[in-house]
Amino acid sequence: MSTPNTSQPVIQLRELTKTYQTGEVKVKAVRGVTLNIERGEFVAIMGASGSGKSTLMNTLGCLDQPTGGDYLLDGVAVAGLNRKELAKLRNKKLGFVFQGFNLLSRTTALENVELPMFYTHPLVSLRERRERAVAALQRVNLGDRLAHHPSQLSGGQQQRIAIARALVNRPELVLADEPTGNLDTRTSIEIMGLFQELNNAGITLVMVTHELDIAAYCKRIVVMRDGLVISDTRYKNRRSAVAEIALLDQAEQKAQLA
Amino acid sequence: MNLLEYLRTFLLRAGQTTLISLRALRRNKMRSMLTALGIIIGVASVVAMVAVGNGAQANITSKVSALGQNLLTVFAGSRKAGGVNSGLGSASALTLADADAISREVTDVVAISPEASTTAQAIANGRNWSTTVAGESPDYLKIRDWKLAAGSMFADREVRGAAKVAVIGSKTANELFGPLNPVGQTVRVGNIPFVIIGLLESKGAGMGGQNQDDRIVIPYTTVMKRITGEKYLRSINVQVGSADRMDIAQQQITSLLRQRHRLTSDHDDDFNIFNQKEIADTVNSISKVITLLLGSIAGISLFVGGIGIMNIMLVSVTERTREIGIRIAVGAQPGDIKLQFLIEAITLSLLGGLIGVLCGVGASRLVGMVADFQAVVSTGSILLSFGVSFAIGVFFGYYPARKAAALDPIDALRYE
Ligand SMILES: Nc1ncnc2c1ncn2[C@@H]1O[C@H](COP(=O)(O)OP(=O)(O)O)[C@@H](O)[C@H]1O
Ligand SMILES: [Mg+2]
């Protein structure tokens, strides 16, 4: 395993393009994005529907190859890698969190979190797999739900399993495409609190959202339109999810007393 | 990574993947069973058919060899005259002189027994039993590869004197004397008293299913002179020195008898020769054809079973597109996905094979209980069944597995 080079950005994009060919029609979903994301950043990607956010995320996540431009992940050029090599990158360097959770339904929380290690080379021993999965679930506050199936858990809890799964292989980067899209406001804030906590512990996060409220918990906001980045802003005083949950709790208590 | 380490990793992964497959199959128990049914039926029929075929063949072979070793039997009567069997022994053409001539002139003859037989009432010990009375020579036991349980066989001297001595079959002895030792007792056949000097070992059912142990063997001269008064023989049993001389001996006997009976070339033989080796060969070749036929039916059934597996695996890949997408997203390589579905197909067909073997063995036992022979389940057919099941899993699982591995992760994750 290559030791992460802390001096260089985790992600370097240069004039990245992605064109979809559907029959006769060409759709330029991403039309030339140049962007660096440093270690320890917490980036929100915003933009209207169809602006190319998911396409960009899929490319960053090595689920898809760009049509043009350069993409260096942790200093490694991704263009030209085959499916097997991309799979290795996803397994070792990336963690995914999806809007729809994408957990294996008839499988326990623990097994869901163990899944990425099943595909790690060299083989991770059963015991180590278990230990790491338990630790990851404890980190997202689900240490008491190891044997539960996704259907027995709330949306917020399911998303936290997905986050534990994303973390379990100690990735360079966690990518989340609208992770709070299926969640209510309070649960969304809780998830953002968890992300902030992970980010404070040094994990690099990139997430897509179309809600400004949610983006406000991030350190940097990149806005896209028609496949291009139209603004890129860093925030010093971002919102603290922990503080706001506390405020919400106070408000609830008052409402109950009244 | 060195080869050993690679192999170890592969086996561990394959083992873990097998567990996943078993879980997936258990989730759809009914469907898995129905899918495996084709393989189950195919394998069960292979195992059962081979077992029954082997058993039947062994049974017939043992009956043929129980007739004696390298046995030629010359029957009086033309084969052409009214069907194959009805002519046997009907014409009165074989004489003692013929038997003497065969013994003298056919070089490979090592033993000979002219046979003159009849059925008669045997009376002894206050009991009455209808049985076959076989007139034979002292060579009879050697020719039929038969041994005595007690007493002794009569000798040439008794034949010359048409002596009233008998060797008794175990069944007849039992009917007449029960558990008593019959040797030394007297039995009356056609009102003539015979001294029993020997008891035959039990031989069981013969070729036609008749009980060979129900007989009384006496000198052929005694039958001809004292019981039937016949001048002609029913048949002549001839033992040939070695199996590969049987055809030549048969030819020599044929030409000798044609010459003695003054048959010209436009006459058919007035006798016919039962060649034991020929029968054994025929039985073997028939059973080979039948095995081949049954084998191909089983093969077709296995093929259809394989198609069933392919079909259900394709359904499974479609149903589990999202699962595949998730696995690929978290880092499963195309080879991992391919292996997973391949192992699932192999597990399915091997399970089918296992159940099929059990059913086949069960069916063979059942046949063994109903038929008068034991079905012989061969390890070879069981190993073959597992081998074929494995191959079917690989062959018919490959295409669905490759399809699963080729899925695009983004499409797969979006699949509803
Ligand atoms: N697989 C695809 N094939 C063809 N066009 C696609 C595909 N995926 C996305 N697109 C198109 O690319 C553009 C960007 O889509 P997307 O990246 O999903 O936007 P966003 O996530 O910002 O809503 C859209 O016009 C969409 O229709
Ligand atoms: Mg999107």
XYZ file of C-alpha atoms and ligand atoms in Angstrom:
702
model
C 0.000 0.000 0.000
C 1.296 3.448 -0.903
C 1.574 5.752 2.055
C -0.647 8.804 1.525
C 1.340 11.783 0.410
C 0.115 14.502 2.728
C 1.616 17.326 0.733
C -0.534 16.765 -2.344
C -4.324 17.145 -2.698
C -6.475 14.052 -2.353
C -8.266 15.003 -5.532
C -6.887 16.876 -8.497
C -9.223 17.513 -11.430
C -8.054 19.239 -14.604
C -10.557 20.087 -17.325
C -12.529 16.986 -16.456
C -15.368 16.180 -18.876
C -17.988 13.469 -19.040
C -20.211 13.014 -22.065
C -23.045 10.496 -22.200
C -23.944 9.063 -25.563
C -27.540 7.905 -25.677
C -28.237 6.771 -29.216
C -27.735 9.804 -31.496
C -27.881 12.289 -28.628
C -24.775 13.393 -26.731
C -25.259 14.792 -23.247
C -22.336 16.755 -21.853
C -22.989 16.183 -18.147
C -19.625 17.553 -16.987
C -17.978 20.068 -19.313
C -14.584 20.915 -17.924
C -14.143 20.966 -14.164
C -10.851 21.946 -12.614
C -10.746 21.467 -8.862
C -8.371 20.490 -6.056
C -9.564 19.007 -2.799
C -7.052 18.918 0.025
C -6.767 16.456 2.848
C -9.144 17.249 5.703
C -11.577 19.293 3.672
C -15.343 19.016 3.959
C -16.813 20.052 0.615
C -20.445 20.496 -0.357
C -21.290 20.336 -4.040
C -24.478 22.204 -4.836
C -26.434 22.979 -7.929
C -29.754 22.560 -9.639
C -30.990 19.153 -10.642
C -29.240 18.000 -13.805
C -26.242 20.224 -13.289
C -23.864 17.268 -13.248
C -23.278 16.789 -9.524
C -23.937 13.038 -9.479
C -21.951 12.516 -12.638
C -18.994 14.319 -11.067
C -19.355 12.263 -7.871
C -19.497 8.973 -9.769
C -16.338 9.930 -11.578
C -14.624 10.973 -8.344
C -15.776 7.657 -6.878
C -14.156 5.661 -9.684
C -17.529 4.151 -10.502
C -17.220 5.701 -13.928
C -14.396 6.869 -16.159
C -14.195 10.491 -17.366
C -14.463 11.163 -21.077
C -11.728 13.787 -21.020
C -9.324 15.687 -18.772
C -7.267 14.394 -15.883
C -8.251 12.957 -12.542
C -5.562 12.200 -9.977
C -6.787 10.423 -6.855
C -4.156 10.585 -4.145
C -1.644 11.315 -6.900
C -2.671 8.328 -9.027
C -4.062 8.950 -12.536
C -7.420 7.217 -12.734
C -7.943 7.542 -16.492
C -6.968 4.346 -18.280
C -7.364 2.038 -15.298
C -9.383 -1.099 -15.941
C -12.393 -2.311 -13.975
C -10.293 -4.421 -11.662
C -7.922 -1.587 -10.798
C -10.836 0.803 -10.259
C -12.409 -1.747 -7.924
C -9.189 -1.856 -5.894
C -9.144 1.949 -5.644
C -12.779 2.046 -4.497
C -12.099 -0.626 -1.941
C -9.004 0.938 -0.412
C -9.275 4.678 -0.890
C -12.957 5.499 -1.133
C -16.083 5.221 0.940
C -19.582 5.822 -0.426
C -22.753 7.075 1.184
C -25.839 7.133 -1.016
C -29.180 8.863 -0.818
C -30.984 5.499 -0.791
C -28.540 3.912 1.729
C -27.896 0.904 -0.540
C -27.531 -1.663 2.209
C -27.929 -5.401 1.612
C -31.441 -5.921 2.865
C -31.460 -9.468 4.285
C -28.136 -9.008 6.019
C -27.309 -7.690 9.476
C -25.801 -4.293 10.181
C -22.535 -5.985 11.116
C -22.358 -7.980 7.886
C -23.180 -4.900 5.856
C -20.245 -3.115 7.413
C -17.971 -6.125 6.935
C -18.772 -6.248 3.214
C -15.952 -4.016 1.855
C -13.332 -6.047 3.760
C -14.620 -9.161 2.034
C -13.113 -7.776 -1.156
C -9.862 -6.426 0.262
C -6.535 -7.848 -0.936
C -4.675 -9.271 0.842
C -7.390 -11.111 2.715
C -8.586 -9.574 5.997
C -9.022 -12.277 8.614
C -12.538 -13.015 9.847
C -11.614 -11.848 13.292
C -10.119 -8.574 12.157
C -13.125 -8.003 9.931
C -15.459 -8.405 12.847
C -13.410 -6.183 15.134
C -13.152 -3.414 12.586
C -16.841 -3.582 11.683
C -17.855 -3.431 15.352
C -15.536 -0.469 15.895
C -16.988 1.348 12.874
C -20.539 0.754 14.065
C -19.623 2.004 17.534
C -18.166 5.088 15.954
C -21.555 5.895 14.376
C -23.326 5.081 17.672
C -24.828 1.797 16.517
C -22.780 -0.495 18.742
C -26.029 -1.872 20.140
C -27.617 -2.692 16.794
C -25.069 -5.143 15.339
C -27.503 -7.959 14.606
C -30.349 -5.814 13.309
C -31.410 -5.955 9.701
C -31.810 -2.665 7.823
C -35.591 -3.093 7.700
C -35.653 -3.082 11.512
C -33.934 0.303 11.690
C -34.900 3.908 11.017
C -33.675 5.822 7.983
C -31.132 7.719 10.063
C -29.818 4.494 11.551
C -29.607 2.871 8.135
C -27.634 5.821 6.847
C -25.295 5.495 9.791
C -24.698 1.834 8.901
C -23.831 3.029 5.409
C -21.416 5.562 6.905
C -19.825 2.870 9.057
C -19.439 0.754 5.917
C -17.829 3.720 4.143
C -15.343 4.163 6.995
C -14.428 0.582 7.720
C -11.578 0.328 5.210
C -10.055 3.649 6.409
C -10.505 5.482 3.116
C -8.707 8.626 1.917
C -12.021 10.128 0.988
C -15.710 9.666 1.778
C -18.150 10.594 -0.979
C -21.805 11.189 -0.216
C -24.423 11.904 -2.873
C -27.390 13.606 -1.183
C -26.951 11.567 2.015
C -29.758 13.460 3.758
C -32.123 13.447 0.787
C -34.352 10.750 2.292
C -34.160 11.969 5.898
C -36.172 14.420 7.996
C -34.607 17.653 9.215
C -33.535 16.528 12.642
C -32.050 13.261 11.405
C -30.312 15.197 8.634
C -28.695 17.452 11.192
C -27.643 14.410 13.204
C -25.988 12.913 10.125
C -24.255 16.225 9.456
C -23.099 16.212 13.071
C -21.591 12.796 12.521
C -19.883 14.016 9.347
C -18.482 17.026 11.176
C -17.164 14.768 13.900
C -15.485 12.509 11.321
C -14.072 15.558 9.547
C -12.686 16.884 12.814
C -10.953 13.526 13.177
C -9.216 14.170 9.840
C -11.421 12.421 7.290
C -11.869 14.169 3.946
C -15.508 14.437 2.895
C -17.231 15.480 -0.308
C -21.010 15.562 -0.344
C -23.692 16.601 -2.753
C -26.724 18.442 -1.508
C -29.214 20.851 -2.953
C -30.166 22.279 0.450
C -28.280 25.354 1.513
C -29.142 24.546 5.164
C -27.230 21.315 4.892
C -24.356 22.779 2.896
C -23.885 25.303 5.665
C -22.367 22.567 7.861
C -19.501 22.147 5.404
C -16.237 24.083 5.186
C -16.399 24.747 1.479
C -19.225 25.023 -1.050
C -18.758 24.330 -4.757
C -21.711 25.309 -6.939
C -22.269 23.732 -10.349
C -24.435 24.712 -13.264
C -24.679 22.934 -16.615
C -21.639 20.794 -15.949
C -19.397 23.653 -14.870
C -18.258 24.989 -11.508
C -19.655 28.501 -11.147
C -18.542 29.278 -7.612
C -16.194 27.851 -4.997
C -16.317 29.377 -1.529
C -14.694 28.517 1.796
C -16.554 29.205 5.056
C -14.796 30.024 8.284
C -17.790 29.967 10.591
C -19.799 27.017 9.482
C -22.808 25.835 11.461
C -22.230 23.353 14.238
C -24.681 20.459 14.114
C -24.055 19.576 17.756
C -25.007 23.060 18.935
C -28.138 23.076 16.821
C -29.311 19.722 18.026
C -28.941 21.080 21.549
C -31.061 24.083 20.571
C -33.665 21.798 19.011
C -33.795 19.719 22.175
C -34.313 22.837 24.301
C -37.115 24.008 22.037
C -38.809 20.615 22.280
C -38.595 20.601 26.053
C -40.116 24.063 26.233
C -42.935 23.003 23.960
C -43.654 20.047 26.220
C -43.617 22.160 29.397
C -45.934 24.772 27.976
C 2.404 -13.090 -3.989
C 3.613 -16.629 -4.271
C 1.486 -19.423 -5.668
C 0.746 -21.128 -2.367
C -0.406 -17.918 -0.752
C -2.522 -17.183 -3.819
C -4.114 -20.619 -3.651
C -4.822 -20.254 0.063
C -6.463 -16.879 -0.492
C -8.517 -18.242 -3.358
C -9.743 -21.217 -1.350
C -10.646 -19.042 1.638
C -12.552 -16.675 -0.605
C -14.273 -19.534 -2.415
C -15.240 -21.047 0.938
C -16.716 -17.785 2.192
C -18.460 -17.262 -1.118
C -19.942 -20.754 -0.875
C -21.460 -19.808 2.479
C -23.018 -16.721 0.888
C -24.366 -18.882 -1.946
C -25.878 -21.395 0.453
C -27.639 -18.542 2.207
C -28.973 -17.169 -1.048
C -30.218 -20.644 -2.022
C -31.827 -21.184 1.371
C -33.690 -17.923 1.011
C -35.466 -19.380 -2.033
C -35.807 -22.971 -0.846
C -38.714 -23.923 -3.071
C -37.207 -22.348 -6.145
C -33.819 -23.916 -5.524
C -35.419 -27.338 -5.110
C -37.417 -27.030 -8.325
C -34.349 -25.814 -10.172
C -32.260 -28.686 -8.909
C -34.987 -31.191 -9.784
C -33.650 -31.708 -13.293
C -30.221 -32.576 -11.915
C -31.761 -34.681 -9.150
C -33.748 -36.754 -11.623
C -30.812 -37.038 -14.015
C -28.329 -38.121 -11.370
C -30.808 -40.409 -9.612
C -31.535 -42.179 -12.884
C -27.845 -42.526 -13.724
C -27.077 -44.041 -10.331
C -30.157 -46.269 -10.234
C -29.904 -47.418 -13.831
C -26.244 -48.257 -13.581
C -26.879 -50.060 -10.301
C -29.817 -52.048 -11.632
C -28.029 -52.706 -14.922
C -24.906 -53.940 -13.130
C -26.974 -56.019 -10.750
C -28.980 -57.614 -13.534
C -25.870 -58.285 -15.585
C -24.011 -59.769 -12.637
C -27.039 -61.895 -11.889
C -27.316 -63.228 -15.436
C -23.566 -63.679 -15.723
C -23.485 -65.659 -12.507
C -26.359 -67.805 -13.742
C -24.618 -68.394 -17.041
C -21.378 -69.326 -15.327
C -23.280 -71.471 -12.830
C -24.189 -73.678 -15.745
C -20.583 -74.788 -15.703
C -17.308 -73.781 -17.226
C -16.829 -73.588 -21.003
C -19.985 -75.562 -21.543
C -21.386 -76.649 -24.902
C -24.731 -78.420 -24.824
C -25.840 -80.373 -27.874
C -29.640 -80.667 -28.056
C -31.497 -82.999 -30.337
C -33.842 -81.296 -32.780
C -33.538 -78.592 -35.406
C -33.502 -74.988 -34.423
C -35.585 -74.103 -37.478
C -38.346 -76.579 -36.748
C -41.013 -74.455 -35.137
C -39.268 -71.660 -33.355
C -36.157 -71.415 -31.303
C -36.928 -73.425 -28.211
C -39.848 -75.704 -28.913
C -37.689 -77.836 -31.178
C -35.143 -78.560 -28.495
C -35.026 -82.225 -27.639
C -38.168 -82.994 -29.566
C -36.609 -84.992 -32.354
C -34.983 -88.187 -31.279
C -31.674 -87.971 -33.031
C -28.875 -87.987 -30.455
C -27.489 -91.353 -29.500
C -24.899 -92.663 -27.108
C -22.743 -93.404 -30.144
C -22.839 -89.691 -30.996
C -21.626 -88.892 -27.490
C -18.836 -91.449 -27.750
C -17.792 -90.046 -31.121
C -17.644 -86.495 -29.738
C -15.602 -87.659 -26.781
C -13.226 -89.548 -29.063
C -12.822 -87.194 -32.010
C -13.217 -83.633 -30.787
C -9.806 -82.725 -29.450
C -10.669 -80.042 -26.890
C -13.312 -82.015 -25.000
C -12.221 -82.518 -21.383
C -15.462 -83.868 -19.960
C -18.706 -85.166 -21.374
C -22.058 -86.143 -19.943
C -24.839 -87.627 -22.062
C -28.116 -86.507 -20.584
C -31.331 -88.492 -20.488
C -33.865 -86.942 -18.205
C -37.481 -87.201 -17.268
C -39.833 -86.129 -14.541
C -41.069 -88.641 -12.024
C -42.593 -89.055 -8.595
C -39.994 -89.613 -5.909
C -41.216 -91.391 -2.816
C -39.281 -91.650 0.423
C -39.753 -91.332 4.116
C -43.518 -91.517 3.604
C -43.499 -88.419 1.401
C -44.189 -87.944 -2.273
C -42.514 -85.316 -4.477
C -42.537 -84.743 -8.225
C -39.049 -83.897 -9.447
C -36.652 -83.882 -12.383
C -34.723 -87.098 -12.785
C -31.502 -86.307 -14.619
C -29.536 -89.158 -16.121
C -25.912 -88.069 -16.329
C -22.343 -89.325 -16.388
C -19.849 -88.969 -13.509
C -18.395 -85.927 -15.338
C -21.636 -84.046 -14.714
C -20.473 -82.368 -11.501
C -17.224 -81.237 -13.092
C -19.019 -79.854 -16.125
C -21.633 -78.025 -14.081
C -19.003 -76.820 -11.608
C -21.110 -78.364 -8.880
C -19.941 -79.731 -5.548
C -21.305 -82.267 -3.129
C -22.395 -81.259 0.327
C -22.191 -84.860 1.516
C -21.483 -88.331 0.201
C -19.980 -89.035 -3.201
C -20.805 -89.117 -6.920
C -21.374 -92.362 -8.761
C -18.539 -93.616 -10.989
C -18.216 -95.165 -14.473
C -18.752 -98.629 -12.985
C -22.274 -97.636 -11.794
C -22.969 -96.185 -15.255
C -21.937 -99.391 -16.966
C -24.087 -101.422 -14.601
C -27.082 -99.059 -14.757
C -26.864 -99.039 -10.994
C -29.741 -97.876 -8.795
C -27.787 -95.099 -7.063
C -28.744 -91.437 -6.830
C -27.256 -88.075 -5.949
C -29.976 -85.798 -4.653
C -30.489 -82.018 -4.982
C -30.818 -80.015 -1.777
C -34.381 -78.886 -2.471
C -35.601 -82.412 -3.236
C -33.770 -83.737 -0.185
C -35.436 -81.146 1.957
C -38.888 -81.949 0.588
C -38.444 -85.651 1.169
C -36.304 -85.862 4.271
C -36.508 -82.474 5.906
C -33.466 -81.850 8.073
C -32.459 -85.542 8.037
C -29.247 -86.490 6.242
C -30.492 -88.183 3.048
C -27.217 -89.985 2.292
C -27.681 -93.706 2.846
C -31.465 -93.443 2.626
C -33.556 -94.995 -0.092
C -35.771 -93.135 -2.509
C -38.240 -94.773 -4.868
C -38.366 -93.352 -8.378
C -40.862 -94.939 -10.763
C -41.250 -97.661 -8.196
C -37.544 -98.538 -8.336
C -35.634 -98.126 -5.074
C -32.464 -96.016 -5.333
C -29.768 -95.711 -2.692
C -28.828 -92.082 -2.128
C -25.050 -91.843 -2.151
C -24.578 -88.071 -2.374
C -26.177 -84.684 -1.599
C -25.584 -81.732 -3.958
C -24.689 -78.267 -2.738
C -27.428 -75.697 -3.163
C -27.156 -73.722 -6.433
C -30.307 -71.588 -6.466
C -32.409 -70.467 -9.392
C -31.121 -71.240 -12.876
C -31.278 -69.322 -16.169
C -34.998 -69.822 -16.679
C -35.781 -69.193 -13.028
C -36.437 -72.869 -12.274
C -34.916 -74.277 -9.124
C -31.807 -76.264 -10.035
C -31.717 -77.858 -6.620
C -34.914 -79.756 -7.272
C -33.527 -82.821 -9.015
C -32.265 -86.329 -8.596
C -29.128 -87.229 -10.558
C -28.678 -90.889 -11.520
C -26.585 -92.645 -14.201
C -27.956 -91.959 -17.709
C -27.945 -95.672 -18.430
C -30.300 -96.233 -15.512
C -32.768 -93.649 -16.862
C -32.669 -95.164 -20.359
C -32.838 -98.793 -19.366
C -34.912 -98.823 -16.206
C -37.176 -95.759 -16.269
C -37.968 -94.436 -19.738
C -36.789 -97.217 -22.006
C -35.638 -94.541 -24.467
C -32.738 -95.208 -26.845
C -32.097 -91.547 -27.481
C -30.460 -88.805 -25.436
C -32.094 -85.488 -24.573
C -28.795 -83.686 -24.839
C -25.045 -84.020 -24.479
C -23.149 -81.705 -22.122
C -19.605 -81.081 -23.272
C -16.895 -79.224 -21.413
C -14.159 -77.620 -23.514
C -10.587 -77.180 -22.270
C -10.458 -73.399 -22.613
C -12.790 -70.556 -23.477
C -10.990 -69.602 -26.680
C -11.356 -73.173 -28.034
C -15.144 -73.149 -27.662
C -15.963 -71.915 -31.165
C -13.610 -74.438 -32.766
C -15.027 -77.278 -30.668
C -18.532 -76.197 -31.654
C -17.560 -76.325 -35.340
C -15.957 -79.730 -34.945
C -19.001 -81.161 -33.174
C -21.289 -79.701 -35.826
C -19.415 -81.248 -38.734
C -18.957 -84.534 -36.877
C -22.669 -84.857 -36.139
C -23.697 -83.757 -39.657
C -21.460 -86.453 -41.027
C -22.737 -89.093 -38.573
C -26.375 -88.163 -39.252
C -25.664 -88.200 -43.014
C -26.951 -84.686 -43.599
C -26.316 -83.291 -47.083
C -25.669 -79.618 -47.645
C -29.360 -78.899 -48.417
C -30.420 -80.241 -45.012
C -30.428 -78.147 -41.857
C -28.801 -79.470 -38.677
C -31.061 -81.920 -36.800
C -29.454 -80.839 -33.535
C -28.370 -77.548 -32.116
C -25.624 -76.407 -29.883
C -25.971 -74.086 -26.949
C -22.698 -72.217 -26.535
C -22.336 -70.822 -23.056
C -19.762 -68.256 -24.094
C -22.023 -67.019 -26.869
C -24.837 -66.489 -24.375
C -22.547 -64.644 -22.001
C -21.305 -62.459 -24.849
C -24.848 -61.724 -25.945
C -25.911 -60.830 -22.430
C -22.923 -58.513 -22.139
C -23.520 -56.773 -25.434
C -27.244 -56.360 -24.757
C -26.574 -54.897 -21.363
C -24.033 -52.532 -22.910
C -26.620 -51.272 -25.384
C -29.191 -50.860 -22.645
C -26.713 -49.027 -20.441
C -25.877 -46.717 -23.324
C -29.538 -46.067 -23.989
C -30.373 -45.378 -20.369
C -27.211 -43.332 -20.084
C -28.265 -41.063 -22.918
C -31.706 -40.580 -21.395
C -30.016 -39.603 -18.144
C -27.687 -37.337 -20.119
C -30.603 -35.513 -21.699
C -32.220 -35.104 -18.317
C -28.980 -33.665 -16.926
C -28.724 -31.286 -19.877
C -32.282 -30.071 -19.306
C -31.430 -29.702 -15.617
C -28.447 -27.576 -16.600
C -30.620 -25.302 -18.694
C -32.936 -24.940 -15.692
C -29.994 -23.820 -13.602
C -28.891 -21.325 -16.222
C -32.414 -19.957 -16.403
C -32.761 -19.495 -12.657
C -29.283 -17.985 -12.402
C -30.200 -15.400 -15.053
C -33.343 -14.576 -13.078
C -31.266 -14.357 -9.923
C -28.750 -11.975 -11.514
C -31.575 -9.681 -12.620
C -33.306 -9.803 -9.241
C -30.108 -9.049 -7.418
C -28.816 -6.326 -9.717
C -28.829 -3.816 -6.881
C -26.933 -6.166 -4.588
C -24.355 -6.657 -7.323
C -24.124 -2.872 -7.724
C -23.484 -2.464 -3.992
C -20.803 -5.158 -4.008
C -19.061 -3.595 -6.982
C -19.279 -0.123 -5.423
C -17.528 -1.240 -2.228
C -14.730 -2.834 -4.223
C -15.765 -6.245 -5.546
C -13.738 -6.972 -8.666
C -15.452 -8.445 -11.725
C -13.768 -11.750 -10.892
C -15.276 -11.726 -7.388
C -18.794 -11.287 -8.754
C -18.227 -13.922 -11.403
C -16.931 -16.359 -8.788
C -19.908 -15.691 -6.532
C -22.498 -16.568 -9.163
C -20.450 -19.429 -10.543
C -20.165 -20.934 -7.083
C -23.880 -20.426 -6.572
C -24.635 -22.372 -9.756
C -22.145 -25.090 -8.816
C -23.553 -25.316 -5.290
C -27.035 -25.675 -6.737
C -26.054 -28.424 -9.154
C -23.868 -30.242 -6.615
C -26.725 -30.188 -4.103
C -28.936 -31.567 -6.851
C -26.272 -34.190 -7.481
C -26.107 -35.112 -3.796
C -29.876 -35.487 -3.463
C -29.899 -37.331 -6.781
C -27.297 -39.827 -5.561
C -29.314 -40.431 -2.390
C -32.514 -40.922 -4.414
C -30.661 -43.185 -6.846
C -29.266 -45.360 -4.059
C -32.727 -45.493 -2.490
C -34.318 -46.483 -5.783
C -31.661 -49.187 -6.295
C -32.407 -50.618 -2.848
C -36.093 -50.650 -3.706
C -35.468 -52.490 -6.962
C -33.258 -54.930 -5.069
C -36.145 -55.640 -2.707
C -38.610 -56.271 -5.513
C -36.407 -58.083 -8.032
C -34.642 -61.402 -7.387
C -31.221 -59.777 -7.606
C -29.283 -57.063 -5.775
C -28.737 -53.739 -7.562
C -25.053 -52.898 -7.327
C -24.440 -49.162 -6.700
C -20.969 -48.436 -8.038
C -18.671 -45.824 -6.539
C -17.725 -44.975 -10.103
C -21.241 -43.907 -11.023
C -21.501 -41.794 -7.857
C -18.190 -40.059 -8.552
C -19.205 -39.594 -12.170
C -22.498 -38.062 -11.057
C -20.737 -35.530 -8.859
C -18.241 -34.775 -11.599
C -20.995 -34.235 -14.118
C -23.005 -32.097 -11.663
C -19.948 -29.935 -11.064
C -19.332 -29.596 -14.793
C -22.974 -28.667 -15.386
C -22.740 -25.984 -12.704
C -19.635 -24.526 -14.321
C -20.931 -24.800 -17.876
C -24.434 -23.455 -17.320
C -23.448 -21.024 -14.561
C -20.709 -19.351 -16.540
C -22.867 -17.198 -18.776
C -25.073 -15.756 -15.989
C -21.973 -15.199 -13.850
C -20.233 -13.340 -16.626
C -23.338 -11.249 -17.157
C -23.379 -10.323 -13.464
C -19.703 -9.408 -13.504
C -20.164 -7.173 -16.549
C -22.862 -5.026 -14.886
C -22.178 -1.315 -14.745
C -22.148 -0.293 -11.067
C -24.001 2.985 -11.572
C -26.804 1.358 -13.563
C -26.917 -1.510 -11.109
C -27.231 0.813 -8.105
C -30.066 2.686 -9.782
C -31.891 -0.547 -10.693
C -35.322 -0.852 -9.066
N -26.347 7.392 -17.618
C -26.693 8.514 -18.240
N -26.940 8.505 -19.564
C -27.266 9.628 -20.208
N -27.397 10.819 -19.627
C -27.166 10.917 -18.308
C -26.821 9.765 -17.553
N -26.641 10.135 -16.258
C -26.878 11.449 -16.211
N -27.208 11.919 -17.434
C -27.493 13.314 -17.772
O -26.426 14.103 -17.343
C -26.879 15.318 -16.779
C -26.357 15.442 -15.372
O -26.981 14.482 -14.579
P -26.615 14.310 -13.042
O -25.147 14.240 -12.933
O -27.394 13.132 -12.524
O -27.157 15.639 -12.393
P -27.474 15.999 -10.885
O -26.974 14.887 -10.045
O -26.752 17.267 -10.669
O -28.933 16.143 -10.790
C -28.381 15.259 -16.868
O -28.802 15.992 -18.006
C -28.727 13.818 -17.028
O -29.886 13.673 -17.815
Mg -27.942 13.642 -8.599
